mmCIF file of C-alpha atoms in Angstrom:
data_model
loop_
_atom_site.group_PDB
_atom_site.id
_atom_site.type_symbol
_atom_site.label_atom_id
_atom_site.label_comp_id
_atom_site.label_asym_id
_atom_site.label_seq_id
_atom_site.Cartn_x
_atom_site.Cartn_y
_atom_site.Cartn_z
ATOM 1 C CA GLY A 27 -11.924 -4.748 -8.426
ATOM 2 C CA ALA A 28 -13.605 -4.466 -5.060
ATOM 3 C CA VAL A 29 -14.286 -1.084 -3.515
ATOM 4 C CA VAL A 30 -12.964 0.198 -0.213
ATOM 5 C CA SER A 31 -14.302 3.536 0.916
ATOM 6 C CA GLN A 32 -12.426 5.644 3.432
ATOM 7 C CA HIS A 33 -13.995 8.611 5.134
ATOM 8 C CA PRO A 34 -13.284 11.456 5.547
ATOM 9 C CA SER A 35 -10.883 12.252 2.718
ATOM 10 C CA TRP A 36 -9.416 15.081 4.728
ATOM 11 C CA VAL A 37 -9.913 16.458 8.201
ATOM 12 C CA ILE A 38 -8.532 19.322 10.240
ATOM 13 C CA CYS A 39 -8.741 19.124 14.001
ATOM 14 C CA LYS A 40 -7.433 21.041 16.974
ATOM 15 C CA SER A 41 -4.684 19.725 19.209
ATOM 16 C CA GLY A 42 -6.036 17.613 22.026
ATOM 17 C CA THR A 43 -9.146 16.478 20.237
ATOM 18 C CA SER A 44 -9.853 13.034 18.803
ATOM 19 C CA VAL A 45 -10.704 12.175 15.239
ATOM 20 C CA LYS A 46 -12.185 9.002 13.794
ATOM 21 C CA ILE A 47 -11.442 7.633 10.342
ATOM 22 C CA GLU A 48 -13.709 4.999 8.812
ATOM 23 C CA CYS A 49 -12.774 2.282 6.356
ATOM 24 C CA ARG A 50 -15.601 0.369 4.696
ATOM 25 C CA SER A 51 -15.563 -2.513 2.273
ATOM 26 C CA LEU A 52 -18.557 -1.808 0.059
ATOM 27 C CA ASP A 53 -19.001 -5.010 -1.917
ATOM 28 C CA PHE A 54 -17.183 -7.698 0.010
ATOM 29 C CA GLN A 55 -16.668 -8.881 3.555
ATOM 30 C CA ALA A 56 -13.263 -7.919 4.863
ATOM 31 C CA THR A 57 -11.920 -10.415 7.373
ATOM 32 C CA THR A 58 -8.730 -8.402 7.697
ATOM 33 C CA MET A 59 -8.038 -4.697 7.438
ATOM 34 C CA PHE A 60 -4.714 -2.936 7.552
ATOM 35 C CA TRP A 61 -3.939 0.636 8.538
ATOM 36 C CA TYR A 62 -0.966 2.473 7.073
ATOM 37 C CA ARG A 63 0.546 5.879 7.614
ATOM 38 C CA GLN A 64 2.339 7.780 4.880
ATOM 39 C CA PHE A 65 4.489 10.846 5.439
ATOM 40 C CA PRO A 66 5.098 13.242 2.521
ATOM 41 C CA LYS A 67 7.263 11.710 -0.184
ATOM 42 C CA GLN A 68 7.698 8.533 1.822
ATOM 43 C CA SER A 69 6.423 5.007 1.631
ATOM 44 C CA LEU A 70 3.510 3.389 3.421
ATOM 45 C CA MET A 71 4.300 2.247 6.940
ATOM 46 C CA LEU A 72 2.109 -0.409 8.480
ATOM 47 C CA MET A 73 0.541 0.706 11.748
ATOM 48 C CA ALA A 74 -1.665 -2.229 12.622
ATOM 49 C CA THR A 75 -3.539 -5.257 11.393
ATOM 50 C CA SER A 76 -7.095 -5.870 12.488
ATOM 51 C CA ASN A 77 -9.150 -9.011 12.130
ATOM 52 C CA GLU A 78 -12.898 -8.848 12.524
ATOM 53 C CA GLY A 79 -13.923 -9.479 16.096
ATOM 54 C CA SER A 80 -10.375 -9.495 17.439
ATOM 55 C CA LYS A 81 -8.048 -6.939 18.953
ATOM 56 C CA ALA A 82 -5.768 -5.232 16.502
ATOM 57 C CA THR A 83 -2.116 -6.181 16.258
ATOM 58 C CA TYR A 84 0.059 -3.086 16.351
ATOM 59 C CA GLU A 85 3.479 -2.687 14.808
ATOM 60 C CA GLN A 86 6.420 -1.886 17.024
ATOM 61 C CA GLY A 87 6.533 1.778 17.915
ATOM 62 C CA VAL A 88 2.839 2.438 17.294
ATOM 63 C CA GLU A 89 1.016 3.563 20.431
ATOM 64 C CA LYS A 90 -2.092 1.450 20.759
ATOM 65 C CA ASP A 91 -3.654 3.845 23.265
ATOM 66 C CA LYS A 92 -3.236 6.704 20.851
ATOM 67 C CA PHE A 93 -4.332 4.967 17.681
ATOM 68 C CA LEU A 94 -7.442 3.014 18.589
ATOM 69 C CA ILE A 95 -8.550 0.504 15.988
ATOM 70 C CA ASN A 96 -11.921 -1.180 16.001
ATOM 71 C CA HIS A 97 -13.016 -3.847 13.535
ATOM 72 C CA ALA A 98 -16.439 -4.738 14.879
ATOM 73 C CA SER A 99 -17.997 -5.880 11.620
ATOM 74 C CA LEU A 100 -16.897 -7.513 8.382
ATOM 75 C CA THR A 101 -17.376 -4.288 6.466
ATOM 76 C CA LEU A 102 -16.137 -1.587 8.805
ATOM 77 C CA SER A 103 -12.931 -0.753 10.610
ATOM 78 C CA THR A 104 -12.253 2.526 12.364
ATOM 79 C CA LEU A 105 -9.048 4.283 13.379
ATOM 80 C CA THR A 106 -9.401 6.868 16.134
ATOM 81 C CA VAL A 107 -6.507 9.219 16.741
ATOM 82 C CA THR A 108 -6.899 10.252 20.357
ATOM 83 C CA SER A 109 -5.601 13.498 21.833
ATOM 84 C CA ALA A 110 -4.179 14.457 18.471
ATOM 85 C CA HIS A 111 -1.042 16.567 18.208
ATOM 86 C CA PRO A 112 0.546 18.292 15.217
ATOM 87 C CA GLU A 113 3.038 15.441 14.831
ATOM 88 C CA ASP A 114 0.099 13.130 14.133
ATOM 89 C CA SER A 115 -0.582 15.074 10.951
ATOM 90 C CA SER A 116 -0.158 12.611 8.118
ATOM 91 C CA PHE A 117 -1.871 10.641 5.392
ATOM 92 C CA TYR A 118 -3.619 7.522 6.685
ATOM 93 C CA ILE A 119 -4.587 4.694 4.332
ATOM 94 C CA CYS A 120 -6.573 1.548 4.994
ATOM 95 C CA SER A 121 -6.697 -1.630 2.982
ATOM 96 C CA ALA A 122 -9.073 -4.546 3.235
ATOM 97 C CA ARG A 123 -8.838 -8.181 2.322
ATOM 98 C CA ALA A 124 -11.595 -10.781 2.060
ATOM 99 C CA GLY A 125 -9.490 -13.810 2.797
ATOM 100 C CA VAL A 126 -5.976 -15.096 3.291
ATOM 101 C CA ASN A 127 -5.073 -15.540 -0.346
ATOM 102 C CA THR A 128 -7.150 -12.752 -1.806
ATOM 103 C CA GLU A 129 -6.227 -9.313 -3.026
ATOM 104 C CA ALA A 130 -6.030 -6.362 -0.673
ATOM 105 C CA PHE A 131 -7.867 -3.248 -1.845
ATOM 106 C CA PHE A 132 -7.046 0.255 -0.701
ATOM 107 C CA GLY A 133 -9.191 3.125 0.456
ATOM 108 C CA GLN A 134 -8.549 6.555 -0.987
ATOM 109 C CA GLY A 135 -6.786 7.724 2.158
ATOM 110 C CA THR A 136 -7.383 10.431 4.745
ATOM 111 C CA ARG A 137 -5.267 13.529 5.092
ATOM 112 C CA LEU A 138 -5.197 14.533 8.764
ATOM 113 C CA THR A 139 -3.995 17.971 9.777
ATOM 114 C CA VAL A 140 -3.767 18.802 13.464
ATOM 115 C CA VAL A 141 -3.527 22.503 14.270
ATOM 116 C CA ALA B 8 11.895 -9.736 8.546
ATOM 117 C CA GLN B 9 11.191 -9.233 4.914
ATOM 118 C CA THR B 10 12.547 -6.123 3.251
ATOM 119 C CA VAL B 11 11.904 -4.526 -0.112
ATOM 120 C CA THR B 12 14.466 -2.257 -1.735
ATOM 121 C CA GLN B 13 13.882 0.177 -4.562
ATOM 122 C CA SER B 14 17.215 1.722 -5.431
ATOM 123 C CA GLN B 15 15.914 4.367 -7.831
ATOM 124 C CA PRO B 16 14.262 7.289 -6.007
ATOM 125 C CA GLU B 17 13.455 8.989 -9.308
ATOM 126 C CA MET B 18 13.286 7.968 -12.943
ATOM 127 C CA SER B 19 12.231 9.727 -16.096
ATOM 128 C CA VAL B 20 11.216 8.478 -19.517
ATOM 129 C CA GLN B 21 10.270 10.022 -22.809
ATOM 130 C CA GLU B 22 6.704 9.545 -23.894
ATOM 131 C CA ALA B 23 6.303 6.356 -25.978
ATOM 132 C CA GLU B 24 9.607 4.966 -24.725
ATOM 133 C CA THR B 25 10.230 2.066 -22.351
ATOM 134 C CA VAL B 26 11.404 2.307 -18.766
ATOM 135 C CA THR B 27 12.337 -0.310 -16.188
ATOM 136 C CA LEU B 28 11.944 0.179 -12.454
ATOM 137 C CA SER B 29 14.051 -1.980 -10.166
ATOM 138 C CA CYS B 30 13.088 -3.840 -7.036
ATOM 139 C CA THR B 31 14.856 -6.386 -4.892
ATOM 140 C CA TYR B 32 13.587 -8.143 -1.809
ATOM 141 C CA ASP B 33 14.826 -10.312 0.969
ATOM 142 C CA THR B 34 12.916 -13.259 2.359
ATOM 143 C CA SER B 35 13.444 -16.758 3.638
ATOM 144 C CA GLU B 36 9.982 -17.878 2.593
ATOM 145 C CA SER B 37 9.363 -19.989 -0.482
ATOM 146 C CA ASP B 38 5.727 -19.035 -0.960
ATOM 147 C CA TYR B 39 4.996 -15.354 -1.403
ATOM 148 C CA TYR B 40 3.525 -12.684 -3.669
ATOM 149 C CA LEU B 41 5.034 -9.608 -5.261
ATOM 150 C CA PHE B 42 3.234 -6.498 -6.430
ATOM 151 C CA TRP B 43 3.752 -3.185 -8.127
ATOM 152 C CA TYR B 44 1.451 -0.376 -7.063
ATOM 153 C CA LYS B 45 1.021 3.025 -8.656
ATOM 154 C CA GLN B 46 0.237 6.071 -6.541
ATOM 155 C CA PRO B 47 -0.727 9.115 -8.643
ATOM 156 C CA PRO B 48 -1.051 12.610 -7.153
ATOM 157 C CA SER B 49 -4.525 11.671 -5.872
ATOM 158 C CA ARG B 50 -2.652 9.216 -3.595
ATOM 159 C CA GLN B 51 -5.063 6.384 -4.375
ATOM 160 C CA MET B 52 -3.100 3.132 -4.437
ATOM 161 C CA ILE B 53 -3.656 1.317 -7.723
ATOM 162 C CA LEU B 54 -2.526 -2.252 -8.307
ATOM 163 C CA VAL B 55 -0.491 -2.435 -11.490
ATOM 164 C CA ILE B 56 0.594 -6.055 -11.542
ATOM 165 C CA ARG B 57 1.117 -9.040 -9.265
ATOM 166 C CA GLN B 58 3.294 -12.121 -9.387
ATOM 167 C CA GLU B 59 2.972 -15.360 -7.456
ATOM 168 C CA ALA B 60 6.394 -16.717 -6.511
ATOM 169 C CA TYR B 61 5.496 -20.253 -7.545
ATOM 170 C CA LYS B 62 4.820 -19.145 -11.113
ATOM 171 C CA GLN B 63 7.841 -19.139 -13.366
ATOM 172 C CA GLN B 64 6.132 -17.152 -16.090
ATOM 173 C CA ASN B 65 6.491 -13.404 -15.776
ATOM 174 C CA ALA B 66 3.226 -11.545 -15.271
ATOM 175 C CA THR B 67 2.022 -9.151 -17.972
ATOM 176 C CA GLU B 68 -0.771 -6.582 -17.964
ATOM 177 C CA ASN B 69 -1.036 -4.706 -21.252
ATOM 178 C CA ARG B 70 1.928 -2.285 -21.337
ATOM 179 C CA PHE B 71 3.220 -3.449 -17.974
ATOM 180 C CA SER B 72 5.365 -6.521 -17.493
ATOM 181 C CA VAL B 73 7.714 -7.827 -14.853
ATOM 182 C CA ASN B 74 11.037 -9.596 -14.870
ATOM 183 C CA PHE B 75 10.851 -11.952 -11.906
ATOM 184 C CA GLN B 76 14.166 -13.529 -10.993
ATOM 185 C CA LYS B 77 13.420 -15.685 -7.963
ATOM 186 C CA ALA B 78 16.963 -16.850 -7.290
ATOM 187 C CA ALA B 79 18.250 -13.298 -7.432
ATOM 188 C CA LYS B 80 15.216 -12.011 -5.486
ATOM 189 C CA SER B 81 14.636 -9.390 -8.122
ATOM 190 C CA PHE B 82 11.310 -8.095 -9.405
ATOM 191 C CA SER B 83 11.585 -5.279 -11.941
ATOM 192 C CA LEU B 84 8.707 -3.520 -13.701
ATOM 193 C CA LYS B 85 8.881 -2.638 -17.371
ATOM 194 C CA ILE B 86 6.548 -0.007 -18.753
ATOM 195 C CA SER B 87 6.333 0.019 -22.522
ATOM 196 C CA ASP B 88 5.029 2.844 -24.702
ATOM 197 C CA SER B 89 5.051 5.186 -21.724
ATOM 198 C CA GLN B 90 2.169 7.631 -21.480
ATOM 199 C CA LEU B 91 1.814 10.909 -19.611
ATOM 200 C CA GLY B 92 -0.696 9.229 -17.321
ATOM 201 C CA ASP B 93 1.967 6.800 -16.157
ATOM 202 C CA ALA B 94 3.663 9.573 -14.193
ATOM 203 C CA ALA B 95 3.327 8.636 -10.516
ATOM 204 C CA MET B 96 5.040 7.052 -7.547
ATOM 205 C CA TYR B 97 5.554 3.343 -8.020
ATOM 206 C CA PHE B 98 5.870 1.045 -5.043
ATOM 207 C CA CYS B 99 7.137 -2.494 -5.083
ATOM 208 C CA ALA B 100 5.516 -4.645 -2.396
ATOM 209 C CA TYR B 101 5.944 -8.095 -0.897
ATOM 210 C CA ARG B 102 3.451 -10.289 0.864
ATOM 211 C CA GLY B 103 4.215 -13.612 2.466
ATOM 212 C CA SER B 104 1.904 -16.559 2.694
ATOM 213 C CA GLY B 105 -0.942 -16.511 5.156
ATOM 214 C CA ASN B 106 -2.756 -13.475 6.429
ATOM 215 C CA THR B 107 0.200 -11.125 6.308
ATOM 216 C CA PRO B 108 0.349 -7.451 5.354
ATOM 217 C CA LEU B 109 2.110 -5.885 2.413
ATOM 218 C CA VAL B 110 5.655 -4.684 2.917
ATOM 219 C CA PHE B 111 6.479 -1.740 0.695
ATOM 220 C CA GLY B 112 9.667 -0.409 -0.794
ATOM 221 C CA LYS B 113 10.454 3.291 -0.559
ATOM 222 C CA GLY B 114 9.090 3.987 -3.994
ATOM 223 C CA THR B 115 10.304 5.360 -7.315
ATOM 224 C CA ARG B 116 8.934 8.615 -8.683
ATOM 225 C CA LEU B 117 8.442 8.290 -12.417
ATOM 226 C CA SER B 118 8.246 11.349 -14.629
ATOM 227 C CA VAL B 119 7.102 11.112 -18.232
ATOM 228 C CA ILE B 120 8.453 13.739 -20.586
ATOM 229 C CA ALA B 121 6.315 14.796 -23.503
#
């Protein structure tokens, strides 16, 4: 299957700082990327959908000013957690899809710890 | 909105035996896709099997097969000849037609007993 690389795999940051997570499709062009959040022992919750060149569509309850998503190219989407707080600590996963009826492939996830 | 329900938070199976994980979903769409994903301790999401709603034949991938009952909106996963490496969280997921995201169930944690 296609490869989606997410970086970093884990990050620790101080409260009040911002952290950027990258999601790259390595061998295909991703017209759409999805960002999920997963709390321990829970399922994946969709945060937002981003289409290349367009503003991201956020799910209800997700603060768009806090979780900035950029999808400026067909191979890269970024999620920036701004002014991070301990409650933002979580596992963040991206997935990428080449087209409407194609498979979505997942990155390996990023464990964010805010101290 | 579409919902996916996995009623078994945890399951266990003896090595080499067969286990079935349950999944039901709710949708008003006629065209959609269903998936089972495996999430091992590494937390990498791995696609196990997928089923297109328009296909009547149940999907099969080696030791993994599904029982897709469209009228009942049921999509169970059967794992045959269970192996220790099958131990993981299993998520059932739904995707509608068009450029829509996956909707996940809450997951079932499968333990394999040697």
